[in-house]
Short mmCIF file of C-alpha atoms in Angstrom, two decimals:
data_model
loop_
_atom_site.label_atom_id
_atom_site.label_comp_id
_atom_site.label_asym_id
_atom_site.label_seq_id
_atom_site.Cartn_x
_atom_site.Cartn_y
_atom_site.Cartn_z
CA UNK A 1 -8.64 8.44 -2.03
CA UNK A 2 -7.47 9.46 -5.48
CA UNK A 3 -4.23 9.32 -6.32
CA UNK A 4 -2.29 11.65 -8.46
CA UNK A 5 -2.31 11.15 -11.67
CA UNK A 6 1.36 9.93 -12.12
CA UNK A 7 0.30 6.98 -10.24
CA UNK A 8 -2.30 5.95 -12.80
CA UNK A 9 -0.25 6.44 -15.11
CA UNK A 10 2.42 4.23 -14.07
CA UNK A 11 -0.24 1.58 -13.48
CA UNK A 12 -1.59 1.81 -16.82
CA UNK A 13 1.82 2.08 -18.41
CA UNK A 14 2.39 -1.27 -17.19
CA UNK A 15 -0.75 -2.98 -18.31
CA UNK A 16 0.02 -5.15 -21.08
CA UNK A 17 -2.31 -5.65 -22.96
CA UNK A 18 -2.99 -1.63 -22.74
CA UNK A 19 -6.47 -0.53 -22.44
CA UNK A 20 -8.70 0.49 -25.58
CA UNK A 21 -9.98 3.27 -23.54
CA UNK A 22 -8.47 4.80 -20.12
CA UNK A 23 -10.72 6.09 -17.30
CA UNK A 24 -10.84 9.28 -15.73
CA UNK A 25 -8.68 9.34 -12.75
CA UNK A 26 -11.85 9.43 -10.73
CA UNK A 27 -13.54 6.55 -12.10
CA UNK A 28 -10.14 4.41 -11.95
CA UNK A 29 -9.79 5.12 -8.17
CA UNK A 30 -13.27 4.57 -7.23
CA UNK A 31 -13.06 0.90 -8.28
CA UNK A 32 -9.70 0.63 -6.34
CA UNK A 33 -8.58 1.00 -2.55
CA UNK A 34 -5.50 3.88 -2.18
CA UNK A 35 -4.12 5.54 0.60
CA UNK A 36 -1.46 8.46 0.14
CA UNK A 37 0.28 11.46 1.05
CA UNK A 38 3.04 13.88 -0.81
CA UNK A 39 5.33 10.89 -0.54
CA UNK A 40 4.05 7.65 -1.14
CA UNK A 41 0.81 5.86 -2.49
CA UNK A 42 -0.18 2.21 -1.60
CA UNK A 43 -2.70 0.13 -3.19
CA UNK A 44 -4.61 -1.30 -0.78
CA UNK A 45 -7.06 -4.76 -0.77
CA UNK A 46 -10.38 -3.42 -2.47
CA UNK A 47 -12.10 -5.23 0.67
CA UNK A 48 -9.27 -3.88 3.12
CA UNK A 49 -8.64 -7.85 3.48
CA UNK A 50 -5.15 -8.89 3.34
CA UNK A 51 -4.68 -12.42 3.12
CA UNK A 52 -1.04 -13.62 4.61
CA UNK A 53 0.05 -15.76 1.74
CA UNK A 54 0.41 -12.91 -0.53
CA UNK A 55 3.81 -10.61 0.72
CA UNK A 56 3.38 -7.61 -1.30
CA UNK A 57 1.69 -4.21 -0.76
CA UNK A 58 1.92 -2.60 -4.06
CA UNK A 59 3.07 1.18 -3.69
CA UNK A 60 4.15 4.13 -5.25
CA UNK A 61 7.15 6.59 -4.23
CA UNK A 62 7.00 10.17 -5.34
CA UNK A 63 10.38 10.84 -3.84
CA UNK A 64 13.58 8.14 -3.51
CA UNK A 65 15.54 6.78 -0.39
CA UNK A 66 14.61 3.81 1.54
CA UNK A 67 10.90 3.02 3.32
CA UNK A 68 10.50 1.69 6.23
CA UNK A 69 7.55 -0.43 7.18
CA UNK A 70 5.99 -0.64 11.06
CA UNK A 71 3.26 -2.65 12.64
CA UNK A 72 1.75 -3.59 15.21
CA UNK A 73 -1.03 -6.30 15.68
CA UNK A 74 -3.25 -3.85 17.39
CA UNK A 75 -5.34 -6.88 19.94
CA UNK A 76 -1.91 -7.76 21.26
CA UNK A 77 -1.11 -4.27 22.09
CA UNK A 78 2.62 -4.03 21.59
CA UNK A 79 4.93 -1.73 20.40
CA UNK A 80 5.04 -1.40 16.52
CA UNK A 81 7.71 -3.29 15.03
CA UNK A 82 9.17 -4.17 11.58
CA UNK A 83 7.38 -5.80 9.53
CA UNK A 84 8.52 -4.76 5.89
CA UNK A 85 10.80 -2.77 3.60
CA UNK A 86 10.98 -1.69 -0.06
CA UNK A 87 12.51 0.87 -2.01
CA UNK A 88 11.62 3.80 -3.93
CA UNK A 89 13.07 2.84 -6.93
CA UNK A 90 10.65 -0.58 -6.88
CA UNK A 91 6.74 -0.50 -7.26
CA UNK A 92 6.16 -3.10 -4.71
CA UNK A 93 6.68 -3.73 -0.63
CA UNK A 94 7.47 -6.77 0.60
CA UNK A 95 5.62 -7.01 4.04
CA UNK A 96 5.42 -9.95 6.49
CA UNK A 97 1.98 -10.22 8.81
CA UNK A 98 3.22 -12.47 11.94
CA UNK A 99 -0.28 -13.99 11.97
CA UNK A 100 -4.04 -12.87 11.35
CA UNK A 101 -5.74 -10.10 13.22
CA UNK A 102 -6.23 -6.13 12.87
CA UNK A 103 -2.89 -4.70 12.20
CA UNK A 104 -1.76 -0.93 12.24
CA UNK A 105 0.77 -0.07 9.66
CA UNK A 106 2.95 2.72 9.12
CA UNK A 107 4.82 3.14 5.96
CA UNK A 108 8.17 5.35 6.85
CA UNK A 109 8.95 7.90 4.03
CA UNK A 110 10.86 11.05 3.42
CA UNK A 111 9.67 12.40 6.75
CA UNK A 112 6.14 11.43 6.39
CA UNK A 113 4.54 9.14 7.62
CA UNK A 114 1.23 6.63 5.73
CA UNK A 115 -0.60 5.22 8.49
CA UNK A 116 -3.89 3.23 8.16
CA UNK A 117 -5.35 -0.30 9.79
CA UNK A 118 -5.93 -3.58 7.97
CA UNK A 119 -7.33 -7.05 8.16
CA UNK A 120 -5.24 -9.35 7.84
CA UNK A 121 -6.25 -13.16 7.56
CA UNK A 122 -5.16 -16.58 7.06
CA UNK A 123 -6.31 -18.13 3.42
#
């Protein structure tokens, strides 16, 4: 997906050292992995790999209040529980994978909800 472009620009605005020349929002998101809606924007493993010793999704909120983060390890079945939280005013979530499989995850946000599936593996 490509997000909009205040997301790039927020990335870019915090690339130090800056870029001689910035892409096209096109040809920025086509050599990254996003997932959004009117709400929020997360940046998601190029490979759609997660490896469990990292604890951060990196995402973007277009609105403020708090986001809540579901899951559910989807060969086990269960019910989708908490697994992370951030904030809107930070550009980071800090998420917690209780071990390696395919996990659904649902990012809670201003009455939306961002809902995709991941890898997730051990390193």
């Amino acid at each position: 997906m490509v997000p909009p472009q205040v997301v790039m620009d927020a990335i870019f605005g915090g690339i130090s050292p800056q870029p001689a020349a910035t892409p096209s929002r096109e040809a920025w998101a086509a050599s990254t992995n996003w997932i959004g809606n009117d709400a929020l924007w997360v940046s998601l493993p190029k490979d759609g790999v997660f490896e469990r010793k990292f604890s951060k999704l990196y995402a973007m909120a277009l609105r403020t209040g708090p986001i809540a983060i579901t899951g559910r390890r989807l060969e086990d079945g269960g019910a989708p529980a908490r697994i992370g939280s951030m904030n809107s005013e930070t550009f980071g979530s800090s998420i917690s994978f209780a071990q390696a499989g395919c996990w659904e995850v649902i990012y809670d946000f201003a009455g939306e909800q961002l809902r995709f599936t991941m890898k997730v593996v051990d390193s």
